[in-house]
PDB file of C-alpha atoms in Angstrom:
ATOM      1  CA  MET B  29      43.600-162.846-132.244  1.00 46.00           C
ATOM      2  CA  ALA B  30      44.637-160.351-129.553  1.00 48.00           C
ATOM      3  CA  ALA B  31      41.995-157.964-128.313  1.00 58.00           C
ATOM      4  CA  VAL B  32      42.256-154.547-129.921  1.00 69.00           C
ATOM      5  CA  SER B  33      41.784-151.373-127.932  1.00 83.00           C
ATOM      6  CA  LEU B  34      39.675-148.992-130.002  1.00 92.00           C
ATOM      7  CA  PRO B  35      39.411-145.279-129.163  1.00 94.00           C
ATOM      8  CA  PRO B  36      36.892-144.516-126.383  1.00 95.00           C
ATOM      9  CA  ASP B  37      34.879-142.222-128.686  1.00 96.00           C
ATOM     10  CA  ALA B  38      34.420-145.015-131.222  1.00 96.00           C
ATOM     11  CA  LEU B  39      33.357-147.460-128.514  1.00 96.00           C
ATOM     12  CA  ALA B  40      30.852-144.921-127.156  1.00 97.00           C
ATOM     13  CA  LEU B  41      29.406-144.394-130.639  1.00 98.00           C
ATOM     14  CA  LEU B  42      29.149-148.150-131.205  1.00 97.00           C
ATOM     15  CA  ALA B  43      27.305-148.516-127.892  1.00 97.00           C
ATOM     16  CA  ALA B  44      24.940-145.669-128.851  1.00 98.00           C
ATOM     17  CA  LEU B  45      24.239-147.251-132.259  1.00 98.00           C
ATOM     18  CA  ASP B  46      23.512-150.558-130.543  1.00 98.00           C
ATOM     19  CA  ALA B  47      21.244-148.964-127.937  1.00 98.00           C
ATOM     20  CA  ALA B  48      19.324-147.220-130.736  1.00 98.00           C
ATOM     21  CA  SER B  49      19.010-150.530-132.680  1.00 98.00           C
ATOM     22  CA  VAL B  50      20.658-149.083-135.787  1.00 98.00           C
ATOM     23  CA  ASP B  51      21.578-151.872-138.213  1.00 98.00           C
ATOM     24  CA  HIS B  52      25.052-151.213-139.603  1.00 98.00           C
ATOM     25  CA  VAL B  53      28.396-152.731-140.565  1.00 98.00           C
ATOM     26  CA  MET B  54      31.641-151.250-139.271  1.00 97.00           C
ATOM     27  CA  ILE B  55      34.104-150.503-142.083  1.00 96.00           C
ATOM     28  CA  GLY B  56      37.211-148.374-142.586  1.00 93.00           C
ATOM     29  CA  GLU B  57      40.398-148.100-140.593  1.00 92.00           C
ATOM     30  CA  LEU B  58      38.893-149.118-137.267  1.00 95.00           C
ATOM     31  CA  ALA B  59      37.464-152.250-138.881  1.00 94.00           C
ATOM     32  CA  ALA B  60      40.992-152.969-140.097  1.00 91.00           C
ATOM     33  CA  ALA B  61      42.225-152.425-136.531  1.00 92.00           C
ATOM     34  CA  VAL B  62      39.813-155.090-135.265  1.00 93.00           C
ATOM     35  CA  HIS B  63      41.579-157.455-137.669  1.00 89.00           C
ATOM     36  CA  GLY B  64      44.996-156.518-136.280  1.00 87.00           C
ATOM     37  CA  GLN B  65      45.984-153.865-138.809  1.00 88.00           C
ATOM     38  CA  PRO B  66      47.456-150.511-137.780  1.00 85.00           C
ATOM     39  CA  TRP B  67      45.269-147.438-138.059  1.00 86.00           C
ATOM     40  CA  ALA B  68      45.906-143.704-138.116  1.00 88.00           C
ATOM     41  CA  ASN B  69      42.371-142.324-138.033  1.00 88.00           C
ATOM     42  CA  ASP B  70      40.058-142.611-135.012  1.00 91.00           C
ATOM     43  CA  THR B  71      36.907-141.846-137.012  1.00 94.00           C
ATOM     44  CA  LEU B  72      34.256-144.539-136.756  1.00 97.00           C
ATOM     45  CA  VAL B  73      33.014-145.417-140.253  1.00 97.00           C
ATOM     46  CA  ILE B  74      29.846-147.444-140.740  1.00 98.00           C
ATOM     47  CA  THR B  75      27.541-148.535-143.517  1.00 98.00           C
ATOM     48  CA  PRO B  76      23.988-148.289-142.163  1.00 98.00           C
ATOM     49  CA  ALA B  77      21.106-150.260-143.617  1.00 98.00           C
ATOM     50  CA  ARG B  78      19.065-147.947-145.828  1.00 96.00           C
ATOM     51  CA  TYR B  79      15.543-149.119-145.008  1.00 96.00           C
ATOM     52  CA  GLY B  80      12.996-146.691-143.526  1.00 95.00           C
ATOM     53  CA  ARG B  81      12.804-147.753-139.870  1.00 97.00           C
ATOM     54  CA  ASN B  82      16.580-147.988-139.611  1.00 98.00           C
ATOM     55  CA  LEU B  83      17.036-144.509-141.072  1.00 97.00           C
ATOM     56  CA  ASP B  84      14.423-143.194-138.634  1.00 97.00           C
ATOM     57  CA  ARG B  85      16.353-144.705-135.703  1.00 98.00           C
ATOM     58  CA  LEU B  86      19.653-143.388-137.057  1.00 98.00           C
ATOM     59  CA  SER B  87      18.177-139.925-137.562  1.00 97.00           C
ATOM     60  CA  ARG B  88      16.866-139.816-133.970  1.00 97.00           C
ATOM     61  CA  LEU B  89      20.236-140.946-132.646  1.00 98.00           C
ATOM     62  CA  LEU B  90      22.099-138.321-134.676  1.00 97.00           C
ATOM     63  CA  ARG B  91      19.826-135.607-133.288  1.00 96.00           C
ATOM     64  CA  ASP B  92      20.413-136.937-129.746  1.00 97.00           C
ATOM     65  CA  LEU B  93      24.177-136.796-130.380  1.00 96.00           C
ATOM     66  CA  ASP B  94      23.961-133.230-131.780  1.00 95.00           C
ATOM     67  CA  ALA B  95      25.543-134.406-135.026  1.00 95.00           C
ATOM     68  CA  ALA B  96      26.787-131.750-137.449  1.00 92.00           C
ATOM     69  CA  TRP B  97      28.288-132.081-140.918  1.00 90.00           C
ATOM     70  CA  ARG B  98      32.105-131.892-141.162  1.00 88.00           C
ATOM     71  CA  VAL B  99      33.199-130.309-144.414  1.00 78.00           C
ATOM     72  CA  GLU B 100      36.563-131.370-145.846  1.00 74.00           C
ATOM     73  CA  GLY B 101      39.156-128.655-145.289  1.00 67.00           C
ATOM     74  CA  GLU B 102      36.888-126.505-143.105  1.00 66.00           C
ATOM     75  CA  VAL B 103      37.219-125.870-139.380  1.00 68.00           C
ATOM     76  CA  GLU B 104      33.543-125.143-138.808  1.00 72.00           C
ATOM     77  CA  VAL B 105      30.789-127.732-138.915  1.00 78.00           C
ATOM     78  CA  LEU B 106      27.434-127.177-140.599  1.00 76.00           C
ATOM     79  CA  ASP B 107      24.074-127.802-139.026  1.00 79.00           C
ATOM     80  CA  VAL B 108      21.982-129.887-141.391  1.00 84.00           C
ATOM     81  CA  ASP B 109      18.644-131.618-141.155  1.00 86.00           C
ATOM     82  CA  LEU B 110      19.592-135.240-140.615  1.00 92.00           C
ATOM     83  CA  CYS B 111      16.061-136.569-141.078  1.00 93.00           C
ATOM     84  CA  ALA B 112      15.648-139.990-142.644  1.00 95.00           C
ATOM     85  CA  SER B 113      14.743-138.596-146.082  1.00 94.00           C
ATOM     86  CA  GLU B 114      17.842-136.380-146.124  1.00 93.00           C
ATOM     87  CA  LEU B 115      20.085-139.249-145.034  1.00 93.00           C
ATOM     88  CA  MET B 116      18.682-141.253-147.953  1.00 92.00           C
ATOM     89  CA  ARG B 117      19.710-138.595-150.493  1.00 92.00           C
ATOM     90  CA  VAL B 118      23.458-138.531-149.789  1.00 91.00           C
ATOM     91  CA  ASP B 119      25.807-141.544-149.940  1.00 94.00           C
ATOM     92  CA  ARG B 120      28.506-140.154-147.631  1.00 94.00           C
ATOM     93  CA  TRP B 121      28.145-138.120-144.464  1.00 94.00           C
ATOM     94  CA  ARG B 122      31.142-136.923-142.439  1.00 94.00           C
ATOM     95  CA  LEU B 123      29.723-136.029-139.031  1.00 95.00           C
ATOM     96  CA  LEU B 124      30.937-134.650-135.744  1.00 93.00           C
ATOM     97  CA  THR B 125      28.875-135.772-132.761  1.00 95.00           C
ATOM     98  CA  ASP B 126      29.021-135.187-129.012  1.00 94.00           C
ATOM     99  CA  GLN B 127      30.823-138.540-128.826  1.00 94.00           C
ATOM    100  CA  GLY B 128      33.322-138.115-131.666  1.00 93.00           C
ATOM    101  CA  GLU B 129      33.615-138.360-135.420  1.00 94.00           C
ATOM    102  CA  LEU B 130      31.231-140.644-137.284  1.00 97.00           C
ATOM    103  CA  ASP B 131      31.254-141.208-141.020  1.00 97.00           C
ATOM    104  CA  LEU B 132      28.271-142.783-142.746  1.00 97.00           C
ATOM    105  CA  GLU B 133      29.150-144.542-146.015  1.00 97.00           C
ATOM    106  CA  PHE B 134      25.970-145.896-147.567  1.00 97.00           C
ATOM    107  CA  ALA B 135      27.661-147.329-150.684  1.00 95.00           C
ATOM    108  CA  PRO B 136      31.426-147.755-150.189  1.00 95.00           C
ATOM    109  CA  GLY B 137      32.991-149.163-153.315  1.00 91.00           C
ATOM    110  CA  GLY B 138      29.493-149.387-154.801  1.00 93.00           C
ATOM    111  CA  LEU B 139      28.407-151.922-152.159  1.00 94.00           C
ATOM    112  CA  GLY B 140      25.484-151.505-149.792  1.00 95.00           C
ATOM    113  CA  TYR B 141      24.675-152.791-146.338  1.00 97.00           C
ATOM    114  CA  ARG B 142      23.374-156.188-147.498  1.00 96.00           C
ATOM    115  CA  GLU B 143      26.509-157.014-149.484  1.00 95.00           C
ATOM    116  CA  LEU B 144      28.801-155.862-146.688  1.00 96.00           C
ATOM    117  CA  PHE B 145      26.802-157.693-144.031  1.00 96.00           C
ATOM    118  CA  ARG B 146      27.436-160.973-145.882  1.00 94.00           C
ATOM    119  CA  ASP B 147      31.183-160.360-145.552  1.00 92.00           C
ATOM    120  CA  ALA B 148      31.025-159.176-141.922  1.00 95.00           C
ATOM    121  CA  ARG B 149      31.397-161.094-138.693  1.00 95.00           C
ATOM    122  CA  PRO B 150      30.330-160.195-135.158  1.00 96.00           C
ATOM    123  CA  PHE B 151      32.964-158.949-132.740  1.00 95.00           C
ATOM    124  CA  ALA B 152      32.522-157.954-129.097  1.00 94.00           C
ATOM    125  CA  LEU B 153      33.946-154.456-128.838  1.00 94.00           C
ATOM    126  CA  GLY B 154      33.735-152.682-125.501  1.00 89.00           C
ATOM    127  CA  GLY B 155      30.735-154.750-124.442  1.00 90.00           C
ATOM    128  CA  THR B 156      28.864-154.216-127.719  1.00 94.00           C
ATOM    129  CA  VAL B 157      28.553-156.849-130.441  1.00 95.00           C
ATOM    130  CA  VAL B 158      29.352-155.203-133.770  1.00 96.00           C
ATOM    131  CA  GLN B 159      29.240-156.528-137.325  1.00 97.00           C
ATOM    132  CA  VAL B 160      32.745-155.811-138.660  1.00 96.00           C
ATOM    133  CA  LEU B 161      33.602-156.126-142.329  1.00 94.00           C
ATOM    134  CA  LEU B 162      36.118-158.892-143.027  1.00 83.00           C
ATOM    135  CA  ALA B 163      37.167-157.768-146.510  1.00 65.00           C
ATOM    136  CA  PHE B 164      38.016-154.257-145.357  1.00 52.00           C
ATOM    137  CA  THR B 165      40.931-153.838-147.768  1.00 47.00           C
ATOM    138  CA  ALA B 166      38.631-153.588-150.789  1.00 47.00           C
ATOM    139  CA  ILE B 167      36.957-150.459-149.508  1.00 53.00           C
ATOM    140  CA  ALA B 168      39.326-149.119-146.840  1.00 46.00           C
ATOM    141  CA  GLY B 169      40.718-146.492-149.189  1.00 45.00           C
ATOM    142  CA  ARG B 170      37.260-145.089-149.827  1.00 43.00           C
ATOM    143  CA  SER B 171      36.261-144.747-146.157  1.00 41.00           C
TER     144      SER B 171
END
């Protein structure tokens, strides 16, 4: 398979997630791109693991990246408390960070991190090893 060139923002976000030890699976259009499919959206979409320590690490990272909530159809972003308990309450977060757009999908297609991890494989992307969903077509429309 030929190497895919992902957007620099997505690669920077993947490196930041790795550095923060956030367990996640990459899904969505960029996951499809890793598998050689065309993509139109540069937003990085992940399914993070929903256990406490992981949400704490994710929350700290999101604060470090000055993440704000993107609201569909709105130009402005909203500041929200992205603490671990708040992240736990909502299944889908559309965020804008200092390093680009990041969507968190905790239950795409009704599946969680554990189920997606079983169908993911590691790929080296921009120097970071990332778990990328293999069966991306089943949930790509929801991401």
